[in-house]
Coordinates of C-alpha atoms in Angstrom, one line a residue:
Chain A
X11 CA 0.0 -0.1 0.1
X12 CA 1.4 3.3 -1.0
X13 CA -1.3 5.9 -1.6
X14 CA 0.3 8.7 -3.8
X15 CA -1.2 11.5 -5.4
X16 CA -1.2 11.4 -9.3
X17 CA -1.0 14.0 -11.7
X18 CA -2.8 13.8 -15.0
X19 CA -4.1 16.9 -16.4
X20 CA -7.1 16.6 -18.8
X21 CA -6.0 19.4 -20.6
X22 CA -3.7 19.6 -23.7
X23 CA -0.1 19.2 -23.0
X24 CA 2.0 22.4 -24.0
X25 CA 2.4 22.7 -27.6
X26 CA 6.0 24.0 -27.4
X27 CA 9.0 24.4 -25.0
X28 CA 9.7 24.1 -22.1
X29 CA 10.2 20.3 -22.4
X30 CA 10.5 17.8 -19.8
X31 CA 10.1 20.5 -17.1
X32 CA 10.0 18.0 -14.3
X33 CA 6.3 17.9 -14.0
X34 CA 4.5 14.9 -14.4
X35 CA 1.9 15.1 -17.3
X36 CA 0.3 11.7 -16.7
X37 CA -1.5 10.4 -19.6
X38 CA -0.8 13.6 -21.6
X39 CA 1.5 13.5 -24.6
X40 CA 4.8 14.5 -23.3
X41 CA 7.8 16.3 -24.9
X42 CA 5.5 17.6 -27.6
X43 CA 7.4 20.2 -29.5
X44 CA 8.2 21.1 -33.2
X45 CA 11.7 19.8 -32.8
X46 CA 14.6 19.2 -35.0
X47 CA 14.1 18.7 -38.8
X48 CA 10.4 19.0 -37.9
X49 CA 10.4 15.9 -35.7
X50 CA 9.8 15.3 -32.1
X51 CA 12.9 15.7 -29.8
X52 CA 13.2 15.3 -26.2
X53 CA 16.1 17.5 -25.2
X54 CA 15.7 17.1 -21.5
X55 CA 16.9 13.6 -21.8
X56 CA 20.5 12.5 -21.6
X57 CA 20.2 9.8 -24.2
X58 CA 18.6 12.4 -26.8
X59 CA 21.6 12.1 -29.1
X60 CA 21.1 8.4 -29.3
X61 CA 17.6 8.8 -30.1
X62 CA 18.3 11.3 -32.8
X63 CA 21.3 10.5 -35.1
X64 CA 20.8 13.4 -37.3
X65 CA 21.5 15.9 -34.5
X66 CA 24.3 13.5 -33.3
X67 CA 25.9 13.6 -36.5
X68 CA 25.5 17.2 -36.8
X69 CA 27.3 17.9 -33.5
X70 CA 30.1 15.4 -34.6
X71 CA 30.8 17.3 -37.7
X72 CA 30.8 20.6 -35.8
X73 CA 32.9 19.6 -32.9
X74 CA 35.1 16.9 -34.6
X75 CA 35.7 18.0 -38.1
X76 CA 35.5 21.7 -37.5
X77 CA 38.3 21.3 -35.1
X78 CA 40.3 19.8 -37.9
X79 CA 39.6 22.6 -40.2
X80 CA 40.9 25.2 -37.8
X81 CA 44.1 23.5 -37.5
X82 CA 44.9 23.0 -41.1
X83 CA 47.9 25.3 -41.1
X84 CA 49.9 23.0 -39.0
X85 CA 52.0 20.0 -40.1
X86 CA 49.9 17.8 -38.1
X87 CA 46.6 19.2 -38.9
X88 CA 45.0 16.1 -40.0
X89 CA 45.5 14.0 -36.8
X90 CA 43.3 16.2 -34.7
X91 CA 40.6 16.1 -37.1
X92 CA 40.8 12.5 -37.6
X93 CA 40.9 12.0 -34.0
X94 CA 37.7 14.1 -33.5
X95 CA 35.9 12.1 -36.2
X96 CA 36.9 8.7 -34.9
X97 CA 35.9 9.7 -31.5
X98 CA 32.5 10.7 -32.6
X99 CA 32.5 7.5 -34.7
X100 CA 33.5 5.4 -31.8
X101 CA 30.7 7.1 -29.5
X102 CA 28.2 6.8 -32.3
X103 CA 29.1 3.1 -32.4
X104 CA 28.7 2.8 -28.7
X105 CA 25.0 4.4 -29.1
X106 CA 24.4 2.2 -32.1
X107 CA 22.6 -0.3 -30.2
X108 CA 20.3 2.0 -28.7
X109 CA 19.6 4.2 -31.7
X110 CA 16.1 4.5 -33.0
X111 CA 14.5 6.8 -35.5
X112 CA 12.4 9.5 -34.0
X113 CA 8.6 9.4 -33.7
X114 CA 6.8 11.9 -35.9
X115 CA 3.9 13.8 -34.9
X116 CA 0.8 12.9 -36.7
X117 CA -3.1 13.1 -36.6
X118 CA -5.5 10.4 -37.1
X119 CA -9.2 10.1 -37.7
X120 CA -11.6 8.8 -34.8
X121 CA -15.0 7.3 -35.6
X122 CA -17.7 5.7 -33.6
X123 CA -20.4 3.1 -34.5
X124 CA -23.0 1.1 -32.8
X125 CA -23.1 -2.6 -32.8
X126 CA -25.9 -5.1 -31.9
X127 CA -29.5 -4.5 -31.1
X128 CA -30.9 -1.2 -29.3
X129 CA -32.9 -3.4 -26.9
X130 CA -32.9 -5.9 -24.2
X131 CA -35.6 -8.6 -23.5
X132 CA -35.7 -10.4 -20.2
X133 CA -38.8 -12.8 -19.8
X134 CA -41.9 -10.6 -20.8
X135 CA -39.9 -7.3 -20.3
X136 CA -38.4 -5.6 -23.2
X137 CA -36.5 -2.1 -22.7
X138 CA -36.1 -0.4 -26.1
X139 CA -33.8 2.3 -26.7
X140 CA -34.7 5.4 -29.1
X141 CA -31.9 7.5 -28.3
X142 CA -28.4 6.7 -26.6
X143 CA -26.1 9.5 -26.5
X144 CA -22.6 8.7 -25.0
X145 CA -20.1 11.6 -24.4
X146 CA -16.6 10.4 -24.7
X147 CA -13.7 12.6 -23.8
X148 CA -10.0 12.6 -22.9
X149 CA -9.1 9.4 -24.8
X150 CA -5.3 8.4 -24.3
X151 CA -3.6 5.9 -26.0
X152 CA -1.0 3.8 -24.1
X153 CA 1.8 1.4 -24.8
X154 CA 1.3 -0.4 -21.5
X155 CA -0.6 -3.7 -21.4
X156 CA -2.9 -2.1 -18.7
X157 CA -3.8 1.5 -19.1
X158 CA -3.6 3.5 -16.0
X159 CA -2.6 6.6 -14.5
X160 CA 0.7 5.1 -13.4
X161 CA 1.6 2.6 -16.1
X162 CA 0.5 4.9 -18.9
X163 CA 2.5 8.0 -17.7
X164 CA 3.2 9.1 -21.3
X165 CA 0.3 8.7 -23.9
X166 CA 1.1 8.0 -27.5
X167 CA -1.9 9.4 -28.8
X168 CA -4.8 11.3 -27.5
X169 CA -8.1 13.0 -28.4
X170 CA -9.3 15.3 -25.6
X171 CA -12.3 17.2 -26.4
X172 CA -15.7 16.0 -25.2
X173 CA -17.6 14.5 -28.1
X174 CA -21.4 13.4 -27.8
X175 CA -21.7 10.2 -30.0
X176 CA -25.0 8.6 -31.3
X177 CA -24.6 5.0 -29.9
X178 CA -27.6 3.9 -31.9
X179 CA -26.0 4.5 -35.5
X180 CA -24.4 1.5 -36.7
X181 CA -22.7 3.6 -39.4
X182 CA -19.1 4.8 -38.6
X183 CA -19.3 8.2 -37.9
X184 CA -16.3 10.7 -37.6
X185 CA -16.3 12.0 -34.2
X186 CA -13.0 14.1 -34.2
X187 CA -9.4 13.8 -34.8
X188 CA -6.7 12.6 -32.5
X189 CA -3.0 13.5 -32.3
X190 CA -0.2 11.3 -31.6
X191 CA 3.3 9.9 -32.5
X192 CA 3.7 7.3 -35.5
X193 CA 4.1 4.0 -34.2
X194 CA 6.3 1.0 -35.3
X195 CA 6.0 -2.6 -34.6
X196 CA 9.0 -4.8 -33.8
X197 CA 12.7 -4.1 -33.4
X198 CA 14.4 -1.8 -30.7
X199 CA 12.1 0.9 -29.7
X200 CA 8.9 -0.9 -30.6
X201 CA 6.2 1.7 -30.5
X202 CA 2.8 -0.2 -30.2
X203 CA -0.4 0.6 -28.5
X204 CA -2.0 -1.9 -26.1
X205 CA -4.4 0.1 -24.1
X206 CA -6.4 3.2 -23.6
X207 CA -8.0 5.3 -21.0
X208 CA -11.1 7.6 -21.5
X209 CA -13.7 9.3 -19.7
X210 CA -17.3 10.0 -20.3
X211 CA -17.4 13.9 -20.3
X212 CA -16.8 14.2 -16.6
X213 CA -13.3 15.0 -15.4
X214 CA -11.7 15.2 -12.0
X215 CA -8.5 17.4 -11.9
X216 CA -6.3 17.2 -9.0
X217 CA -6.8 20.8 -8.2
X218 CA -10.5 20.5 -8.0
X219 CA -12.6 19.1 -4.9
X220 CA -15.0 17.1 -7.0
X221 CA -15.7 15.8 -10.5
X222 CA -17.2 18.1 -13.0
X223 CA -18.6 18.0 -16.4
X224 CA -16.0 18.6 -19.1
X225 CA -16.6 21.8 -21.3
X226 CA -19.1 20.9 -23.8
X227 CA -20.6 17.9 -21.9
X228 CA -24.2 17.7 -20.7
X229 CA -24.1 14.2 -19.3
X230 CA -22.1 11.1 -19.8
X231 CA -25.0 9.0 -21.0
X232 CA -28.4 10.2 -21.9
X233 CA -30.9 7.1 -22.8
X234 CA -34.3 7.3 -23.9
X235 CA -36.8 4.7 -24.9
X236 CA -39.4 2.5 -23.3
X237 CA -39.9 -0.4 -20.9
X238 CA -42.8 -2.6 -22.0
X239 CA -44.2 -5.7 -19.9
X240 CA -47.4 -7.7 -20.4
X241 CA -49.3 -5.0 -18.6
X242 CA -47.2 -1.9 -18.6
X243 CA -45.7 0.7 -20.9
X244 CA -43.3 3.1 -19.2
X245 CA -41.2 5.8 -20.7
X246 CA -37.3 5.7 -20.1
X247 CA -35.5 8.9 -19.9
X248 CA -32.2 8.6 -18.0
X249 CA -29.2 10.9 -17.7
X250 CA -26.0 9.6 -15.9
X251 CA -22.9 11.2 -14.9
X252 CA -20.1 8.5 -14.9
X253 CA -17.2 10.1 -12.9
X254 CA -13.7 9.0 -11.9
X255 CA -13.8 8.0 -8.4
X256 CA -10.7 9.9 -7.5
X257 CA -8.8 13.0 -8.8
X258 CA -6.6 12.5 -11.6
X259 CA -8.1 9.4 -12.7
X260 CA -9.8 8.3 -16.1
X261 CA -13.2 6.9 -15.8
X262 CA -12.6 3.6 -18.0
X263 CA -9.7 1.7 -19.1
X264 CA -9.7 -0.7 -22.2
X265 CA -7.1 -3.0 -23.7
X266 CA -6.9 -4.2 -27.2
X267 CA -4.8 -6.4 -29.7
X268 CA -1.4 -4.6 -30.2
X269 CA -2.0 -1.7 -32.7
X270 CA 0.4 0.6 -34.6
X271 CA -0.7 4.2 -34.9
X272 CA 0.1 5.4 -38.5
X273 CA -0.5 8.4 -40.5
X274 CA -3.4 7.1 -42.3
X275 CA -4.9 5.3 -39.1
X276 CA -8.6 5.3 -38.3
X277 CA -9.7 4.8 -34.7
X278 CA -13.1 3.3 -34.4
X279 CA -14.9 3.1 -31.1
X280 CA -17.6 0.3 -31.2
X281 CA -20.4 0.9 -28.7
X282 CA -22.7 -1.8 -27.7
X283 CA -25.9 -0.3 -26.0
X284 CA -27.5 -3.6 -25.4
X285 CA -24.4 -4.8 -23.4
X286 CA -24.9 -1.6 -21.4
X287 CA -28.4 -2.9 -20.4
X288 CA -27.5 -6.4 -19.8
X289 CA -27.1 -6.3 -16.0
X290 CA -30.5 -4.4 -15.5
X291 CA -33.3 -6.2 -13.6
X292 CA -35.9 -5.2 -16.0
X293 CA -38.8 -6.7 -14.0
X294 CA -37.8 -4.9 -10.9
X295 CA -37.4 -1.5 -12.8
X296 CA -40.9 -1.8 -14.0
X297 CA -42.1 -1.7 -10.6
X298 CA -40.4 1.6 -9.8
X299 CA -42.4 4.3 -11.1
X300 CA -45.7 4.6 -13.3
X301 CA -45.4 6.6 -16.4
X302 CA -41.7 6.8 -16.4
X303 CA -38.9 4.4 -15.0
X304 CA -37.0 6.0 -12.2
X305 CA -33.2 5.6 -11.9
X306 CA -32.0 6.8 -8.6
X307 CA -28.2 7.5 -8.0
X308 CA -26.3 4.6 -6.7
X309 CA -29.3 2.2 -7.0
X310 CA -28.4 -1.4 -8.4
X311 CA -29.7 -0.1 -12.0
X312 CA -27.6 3.0 -11.9
X313 CA -24.7 1.2 -10.7
X314 CA -25.2 -1.5 -13.4
X315 CA -25.1 0.9 -16.2
X316 CA -22.1 2.7 -14.7
X317 CA -20.2 -0.8 -14.2
X318 CA -21.0 -1.9 -17.8
X319 CA -19.5 1.5 -19.2
X320 CA -16.2 1.1 -17.0
X321 CA -15.7 -2.6 -17.0
X322 CA -17.8 -5.1 -18.8
X323 CA -19.1 -3.3 -21.8
X324 CA -16.8 -0.1 -22.5
X325 CA -16.2 0.9 -26.1
X326 CA -14.2 -1.5 -28.1
X327 CA -11.3 0.1 -29.8
X328 CA -10.8 -0.9 -33.4
X329 CA -7.7 0.4 -35.5
X330 CA -7.3 0.3 -39.2
Chain B
X25 CA 40.5 13.8 -20.2
X26 CA 41.2 12.6 -23.7
X27 CA 42.7 15.8 -24.9
X28 CA 45.4 15.3 -22.4
X29 CA 46.6 12.2 -23.9
X30 CA 49.0 12.0 -26.8
X31 CA 48.0 11.8 -30.4
X32 CA 48.9 8.3 -30.7
X33 CA 47.2 7.2 -27.5
X34 CA 44.1 8.9 -28.4
X35 CA 44.0 7.6 -31.9
X36 CA 44.5 4.1 -30.7
X37 CA 41.7 4.6 -28.2
X38 CA 39.4 6.0 -30.8
X39 CA 40.3 3.1 -33.1
X40 CA 39.5 0.6 -30.3
X41 CA 36.3 2.1 -29.5
X42 CA 35.3 2.1 -33.2
X43 CA 36.3 -1.4 -33.7
X44 CA 33.9 -3.8 -35.5
X45 CA 33.6 -5.9 -32.3
X46 CA 32.4 -2.8 -30.6
X47 CA 30.0 -1.9 -33.4
X48 CA 28.3 -5.3 -32.8
X49 CA 27.4 -4.0 -29.3
X50 CA 27.0 -5.6 -26.1
X51 CA 28.4 -4.6 -23.0
X52 CA 30.9 -6.6 -21.0
X53 CA 29.9 -8.1 -17.7
X54 CA 31.6 -9.5 -14.8
X55 CA 31.4 -13.2 -14.8
X56 CA 32.0 -13.3 -11.1
X57 CA 29.4 -15.8 -9.5
X58 CA 26.5 -14.5 -7.4
X59 CA 23.5 -15.9 -5.8
X60 CA 19.8 -14.8 -5.5
X61 CA 17.8 -16.1 -2.6
X62 CA 14.0 -16.2 -3.5
X63 CA 11.7 -15.8 -0.5
X64 CA 7.8 -15.8 -0.4
X65 CA 6.8 -12.7 1.6
X66 CA 3.1 -12.2 2.8
X67 CA 2.0 -8.7 3.3
X68 CA 1.5 -7.8 7.0
X69 CA -2.3 -7.4 6.1
X70 CA -2.3 -11.3 6.0
X71 CA -0.2 -12.0 9.1
X72 CA -1.5 -9.2 11.2
X73 CA -4.9 -8.6 9.9
X74 CA -6.5 -5.2 9.0
X75 CA -7.6 -2.9 11.7
X76 CA -10.8 -0.8 11.6
X77 CA -8.5 2.3 11.4
X78 CA -7.0 0.9 8.3
X79 CA -10.1 0.7 6.6
X80 CA -12.2 3.5 4.8
X81 CA -13.7 5.8 7.4
X82 CA -17.1 4.8 8.3
X83 CA -16.7 1.2 7.2
X84 CA -16.2 -0.1 10.6
X85 CA -15.0 -3.7 9.9
X86 CA -11.8 -5.4 10.9
X87 CA -10.3 -8.4 9.1
X88 CA -8.2 -11.4 10.4
X89 CA -7.1 -14.3 8.1
X90 CA -7.0 -17.8 9.6
X91 CA -5.8 -19.5 6.4
X92 CA -4.4 -18.0 3.2
X93 CA -3.4 -20.8 0.9
X94 CA -1.7 -20.1 -2.4
X95 CA -0.3 -22.1 -5.0
X96 CA 3.1 -20.6 -6.2
X97 CA 5.6 -21.5 -8.9
X98 CA 7.4 -21.5 -11.1
X99 CA 9.7 -18.5 -10.0
X100 CA 11.9 -17.5 -13.0
X101 CA 14.6 -14.9 -13.7
X102 CA 16.4 -13.8 -16.9
X103 CA 19.0 -11.4 -17.9
X104 CA 16.4 -9.4 -19.9
X105 CA 12.8 -9.8 -20.8
X106 CA 13.5 -11.5 -24.1
X107 CA 16.4 -13.8 -22.9
X108 CA 15.9 -17.4 -21.9
X109 CA 14.7 -17.6 -18.3
X110 CA 16.0 -19.8 -15.5
X111 CA 13.4 -21.3 -13.2
X112 CA 13.9 -22.0 -9.7
X113 CA 14.4 -25.7 -8.7
X114 CA 11.4 -26.1 -6.8
X115 CA 8.0 -27.7 -7.2
X116 CA 4.8 -25.8 -7.6
X117 CA 4.0 -25.6 -4.0
X118 CA 1.0 -24.7 -1.8
X119 CA 2.0 -22.2 0.9
X120 CA -0.1 -21.0 4.0
X121 CA 0.7 -17.2 4.0
X122 CA -1.2 -16.8 7.3
X123 CA 1.6 -19.1 8.9
X124 CA 4.4 -17.5 7.1
X125 CA 6.5 -14.8 8.9
X126 CA 5.8 -11.3 7.5
X127 CA 9.4 -11.1 6.9
X128 CA 9.2 -14.1 4.4
X129 CA 10.4 -17.5 4.2
X130 CA 13.1 -18.8 1.8
X131 CA 11.7 -21.0 -0.9
X132 CA 14.9 -21.5 -3.0
X133 CA 18.1 -20.1 -4.5
X134 CA 19.6 -19.3 -7.8
X135 CA 23.2 -20.0 -7.7
X136 CA 26.1 -19.1 -10.2
X137 CA 24.7 -16.0 -11.3
X138 CA 26.6 -13.6 -13.3
X139 CA 27.0 -10.3 -11.3
X140 CA 25.3 -7.4 -13.0
X141 CA 21.7 -6.4 -13.9
X142 CA 19.2 -9.1 -14.3
X143 CA 16.2 -7.6 -16.0
X144 CA 13.5 -10.1 -15.3
X145 CA 11.9 -11.6 -12.5
X146 CA 8.6 -13.3 -12.5
X147 CA 6.4 -15.9 -10.8
X148 CA 3.2 -17.7 -11.3
X149 CA 0.2 -18.5 -8.9
X150 CA -1.2 -21.3 -11.0
X151 CA -4.3 -23.3 -10.6
X152 CA -3.2 -26.4 -8.5
X153 CA -3.0 -29.8 -10.4
X154 CA -1.6 -33.1 -10.0
X155 CA 1.9 -33.1 -8.6
X156 CA 1.8 -29.8 -6.6
X157 CA 3.3 -30.2 -3.2
X158 CA 2.4 -29.0 0.5
X159 CA 4.5 -26.3 2.0
X160 CA 5.1 -26.0 5.6
X161 CA 1.9 -26.5 7.7
X162 CA -0.3 -27.3 4.8
X163 CA -2.3 -30.5 5.2
X164 CA -2.9 -33.1 2.6
X165 CA -6.6 -32.5 2.7
X166 CA -6.1 -28.9 1.4
X167 CA -3.6 -30.2 -1.3
X168 CA -6.6 -32.6 -2.5
X169 CA -9.2 -30.0 -2.1
X170 CA -7.3 -27.4 -4.2
X171 CA -6.1 -29.8 -6.7
X172 CA -9.6 -31.4 -7.3
X173 CA -11.0 -27.9 -8.0
X174 CA -8.0 -26.2 -9.7
X175 CA -7.8 -23.6 -7.0
X176 CA -5.1 -21.0 -6.6
X177 CA -6.2 -19.5 -3.3
X178 CA -8.2 -20.9 -0.2
X179 CA -8.7 -17.7 1.9
X180 CA -10.5 -18.4 5.4
X181 CA -11.0 -15.8 7.9
X182 CA -13.4 -13.3 9.7
X183 CA -14.7 -9.8 9.4
X184 CA -15.9 -8.1 12.5
X185 CA -17.5 -5.0 13.5
X186 CA -18.3 -3.3 16.8
X187 CA -21.5 -1.9 15.3
X188 CA -22.4 -3.4 12.0
X189 CA -25.2 -5.2 10.1
X190 CA -25.3 -7.6 7.1
X191 CA -27.8 -6.7 4.7
X192 CA -27.9 -8.9 1.5
X193 CA -29.3 -7.7 -1.7
X194 CA -32.9 -8.8 -2.5
X195 CA -33.8 -9.4 1.0
X196 CA -36.4 -7.5 2.9
X197 CA -34.3 -6.1 5.8
X198 CA -30.9 -7.0 7.0
X199 CA -29.9 -10.1 8.9
X200 CA -29.7 -8.4 12.1
X201 CA -32.6 -6.2 13.3
X202 CA -30.4 -3.4 14.2
X203 CA -26.8 -2.6 14.3
X204 CA -24.5 -4.4 16.9
X205 CA -21.6 -6.3 17.2
X206 CA -21.2 -8.9 14.5
X207 CA -18.9 -11.2 12.9
X208 CA -19.0 -12.9 9.5
X209 CA -16.7 -15.8 8.5
X210 CA -15.5 -16.3 5.0
X211 CA -14.3 -19.3 3.4
X212 CA -13.4 -18.5 -0.4
X213 CA -12.1 -21.2 -2.8
X214 CA -10.8 -19.5 -5.8
X215 CA -9.2 -20.5 -9.1
X216 CA -6.8 -17.4 -10.1
X217 CA -4.1 -18.7 -12.5
X218 CA -1.9 -15.5 -12.9
X219 CA 1.6 -14.8 -14.4
X220 CA 3.4 -12.1 -12.7
X221 CA 6.3 -10.5 -14.4
X222 CA 8.4 -8.7 -15.5
X223 CA 8.5 -7.2 -12.1
X224 CA 10.1 -3.9 -11.2
X225 CA 11.5 -3.0 -7.6
X226 CA 9.6 -0.3 -5.8
X227 CA 12.6 1.7 -5.4
X228 CA 13.6 3.3 -8.7
X229 CA 11.2 1.3 -10.8
X230 CA 13.8 -0.7 -12.6
X231 CA 12.8 -4.0 -13.8
X232 CA 14.5 -6.9 -12.4
X233 CA 17.4 -6.8 -9.8
X234 CA 21.1 -6.5 -9.5
X235 CA 23.4 -9.3 -8.6
X236 CA 26.3 -8.0 -6.7
X237 CA 29.9 -9.2 -7.5
X238 CA 30.5 -12.5 -5.5
X239 CA 27.6 -11.6 -3.3
X240 CA 23.8 -12.4 -2.8
X241 CA 20.6 -10.6 -3.3
X242 CA 17.3 -11.4 -1.8
X243 CA 14.3 -11.6 -4.3
X244 CA 10.9 -11.5 -2.6
X245 CA 7.8 -12.9 -4.5
X246 CA 5.3 -10.7 -2.4
X247 CA 1.5 -11.4 -2.0
X248 CA -0.7 -8.7 -0.8
X249 CA -3.7 -9.6 1.3
X250 CA -6.0 -6.6 1.3
X251 CA -6.9 -6.3 -2.5
X252 CA -10.3 -8.2 -2.1
X253 CA -11.1 -5.1 0.2
X254 CA -10.1 -2.3 -2.4
X255 CA -12.7 -0.1 -3.8
X256 CA -11.0 0.0 -7.3
X257 CA -8.5 -2.0 -9.2
X258 CA -4.8 -1.0 -8.2
X259 CA -3.1 0.0 -11.3
X260 CA 0.5 0.7 -10.4
X261 CA -0.1 3.2 -7.7
X262 CA -2.5 1.8 -5.2
X263 CA -5.1 4.8 -4.8
X264 CA -7.6 2.9 -2.9
X265 CA -9.8 2.7 0.1
X266 CA -10.4 -0.6 1.8
X267 CA -14.1 -1.5 2.4
X268 CA -15.5 -4.9 3.9
X269 CA -19.2 -4.0 4.3
X270 CA -19.7 -5.8 0.7
X271 CA -18.5 -9.1 2.1
X272 CA -20.9 -8.9 5.1
X273 CA -23.7 -8.1 2.6
X274 CA -22.8 -11.1 0.4
X275 CA -24.1 -13.4 3.2
X276 CA -27.2 -14.1 1.2
X277 CA -28.4 -16.9 3.6
X278 CA -27.6 -15.0 6.9
X279 CA -25.6 -18.2 7.8
X280 CA -22.7 -16.3 9.2
X281 CA -20.2 -17.4 6.6
X282 CA -19.8 -16.2 3.0
X283 CA -18.5 -18.6 0.3
X284 CA -17.4 -18.2 -3.2
X285 CA -20.5 -19.9 -4.6
X286 CA -22.7 -17.2 -2.9
X287 CA -20.6 -14.6 -4.6
X288 CA -21.3 -16.0 -7.9
X289 CA -25.1 -15.4 -7.5
X290 CA -24.8 -11.7 -6.7
X291 CA -24.6 -9.1 -9.5
X292 CA -21.7 -6.7 -8.9
X293 CA -24.0 -3.9 -9.1
X294 CA -26.0 -5.0 -6.0
X295 CA -22.8 -4.9 -3.8
X296 CA -20.7 -2.3 -5.2
X297 CA -22.5 1.2 -5.5
X298 CA -21.0 3.1 -8.4
X299 CA -20.3 6.1 -6.0
X300 CA -17.8 4.1 -4.0
X301 CA -16.4 1.6 -6.5
X302 CA -14.7 1.9 -9.8
X303 CA -14.1 -1.0 -11.9
X304 CA -12.0 0.8 -14.5
X305 CA -8.8 -0.9 -15.6
X306 CA -9.5 -4.2 -13.8
X307 CA -7.7 -7.2 -15.2
X308 CA -11.1 -8.9 -16.1
X309 CA -14.6 -7.6 -16.7
X310 CA -16.7 -7.6 -13.7
X311 CA -20.3 -8.4 -13.7
X312 CA -20.6 -10.4 -10.4
X313 CA -19.3 -10.4 -6.8
X314 CA -17.2 -13.3 -7.8
X315 CA -15.7 -11.4 -10.7
X316 CA -14.8 -8.6 -8.4
X317 CA -13.0 -10.9 -6.1
X318 CA -11.2 -12.8 -8.8
X319 CA -10.0 -9.7 -10.6
X320 CA -8.7 -8.3 -7.3
X321 CA -6.9 -11.4 -6.5
X322 CA -5.3 -11.1 -10.1
X323 CA -3.5 -8.0 -8.7
X324 CA -2.0 -9.2 -5.7
X325 CA 1.3 -10.5 -6.7
X326 CA 4.2 -7.9 -6.2
X327 CA 7.9 -7.7 -5.9
X328 CA 10.1 -6.8 -3.0
X329 CA 7.0 -6.0 -1.0
X330 CA 5.5 -3.1 -3.1
X331 CA 7.3 -3.5 -6.5
X332 CA 4.8 -3.7 -9.4
X333 CA 4.7 -6.7 -11.8
X334 CA 2.9 -7.0 -14.9
X335 CA -0.2 -9.2 -14.3
X336 CA -1.4 -11.8 -16.9
X337 CA -4.7 -13.7 -15.9
X338 CA -4.2 -17.2 -17.5

C-alpha cells in the first residue's frame, strides 16, 4: 500500500517548450514540440543524441571535423581532425545499439459506430432504446498492457475534447481527430499501442474538490426509450454522469490487440448499448414508477449501467 | 580527459572504440559468481490482519485471516525480458501465508549467477494440479481440495464490526434487526491462475534486480492480502480505500459465513455502488461479486514488497 497523488491533467499538453520541465503530465502527450528537422525531440533527456542520429551527426561534424579545419595550417593538422572524427564515430558506435528513429507527430481520424440491437428482453419485459447519446472525452492511447494513471504516464496518442456520440447509429461516424506519435512494430524501440484510457465527459482534476462536466458535456450517457411488460408501458429517460472515483483518474480503461498508430490510421470506437443494459433487472425496474422508470443514483440499476461502461462493456477500440 | 593524452594514445583509443567488435554492441559483464535467494513474503495485512482504522472511514470492519493458501511456482529470472529464463528448482507448492512470517520464508536459491543487472523476475500463482506439493503447515486435505477444483487460493478468516449489519441484496431487511457487534466468516475457494512478470522494484522502478559481485541478493515474491477489500483495481499506484461491508452483505442466507458460491449469484451492481467503487482498468470484466474478488486476486502479486509486476490472468 502506498497511496500517492498522481497528476494527470485532462488539458492539452503544452504545444511547445519548455520540454521535460519536471512536472508529471500523466496520460498526456509529453515532450511535444516542433523539434529538430520537424521531428519530435526530447532535449531534456541525456540519451537524446542516441535517439536522434541526425542531431548526433551534426554535432559530430561541428565539434570533430570543425576542429580539424581550424588546425589545417599546422603540419599535423589532419591528426586532430581524424581523432575527433574517430572519437565521434566511436561514440556513435557505442550508441548504435540504442539508436532508434524519432517518432513523428501525426493526426488520425476517430470514428464511432454502434453494434448490436438497441434493446434488451428479459422474460416478458423489453427495454427498447430510441436514443443513446454517449459522451466520450480525454482518450489516451497507451503502450502499457494495462492503461492506468501510473503505467500510462506518457500517452502515444490522444483525443481530448468531449464529443457526444450517437450510440445507436451502426454507421461509422467521424467524431473527431486525434493527435499522436507515429508507431512502429518490432525491433528496438517498439512503438505499439496496447491499451487506452477514456472518460465520459466528466473529469476530476487534481486541483478540484470534486468531479465536473468537461466543457461541452451535458451528461455522460443519455438514454431514452420505453420499458414494456405484459401489462405496462413506461417511458425511459435517464441521464447519468459517470465520474472518476478519485482525482487524476480516468473513468474507464480498455485493452486491445497491439496496434500501430500510422499517419492514415482510423480509430473506431465500437459501442454496444445492449451490453450496457445487460445487468439491469427489468422486472424490478418496471415496478419503480408509473409512467416513467426512475433511476436513482447509486441504485443497482444505476450502478449496473456505470459498471457496464467502466468494466464489462466499455467502447471497443478498433484500429485500421 | 582525452585531450590530455598523446595523439597516438588517443587515436588508438578511438580505433579501439570504433572497432567492428564494438559496433556489434554488447556490454561486457562481470562473470563473477553471485547468488539470489528467493523468499515468499506475505503482506502484513495477511499475518496481522487489518484494523478498523486501516479501513475506509465509516466502514467499521476489521479483518483477520486464519488461512491464506496460495499455489506458487514456477519462479523465474532472466538477463532481460527476451532472454532465456532460469526457473527455480522447486516444485509448484501450496503455501499458507497466514503461517508465514511477514519477513518471508526462503523457498529456493539461484546459484552461479553472473554479477550485474538481471532484467527479469517473475512468478506464477497457478491453478493447483496433479504434482503440486504441500508447503510448511499445509495438510494433505487442502492439497487434495485445491487440486480437485483447480484452486489457486483458499482464503479463510473473519470480518468483525463493533457496530454493523449484514444486508444482503434482494432481502427485505438485514440479517440483524439493528446494528450491533457482528462477525462474518468467509471461506473462499478461488481459481486464479496468474502470471506476474516482469517485475520492477519499488525503489527506482527498474525491472529486475542486480546481483552483486561475489555476493547475494534477496528476491521477494510478495503477496498482498488486502486487495479483496479495495474499492478499485490498483493500477501501479494503489490509490484506494479498503471496504469490507460488501463481504458482510454477501451473506445471502444470513448463515454467518460467505462462500465463493454465494458470490457467483450476486450481481456486482447489488454490492458495489458506483459512487464508491470503480471497475476501471480491472484485469477481467466484472459483472458479479465473484468476478470482483477474482479480478482483485489477479492484482495481488508484487516484487520486493511493493514493486509492481505485469499481471497476466491465464
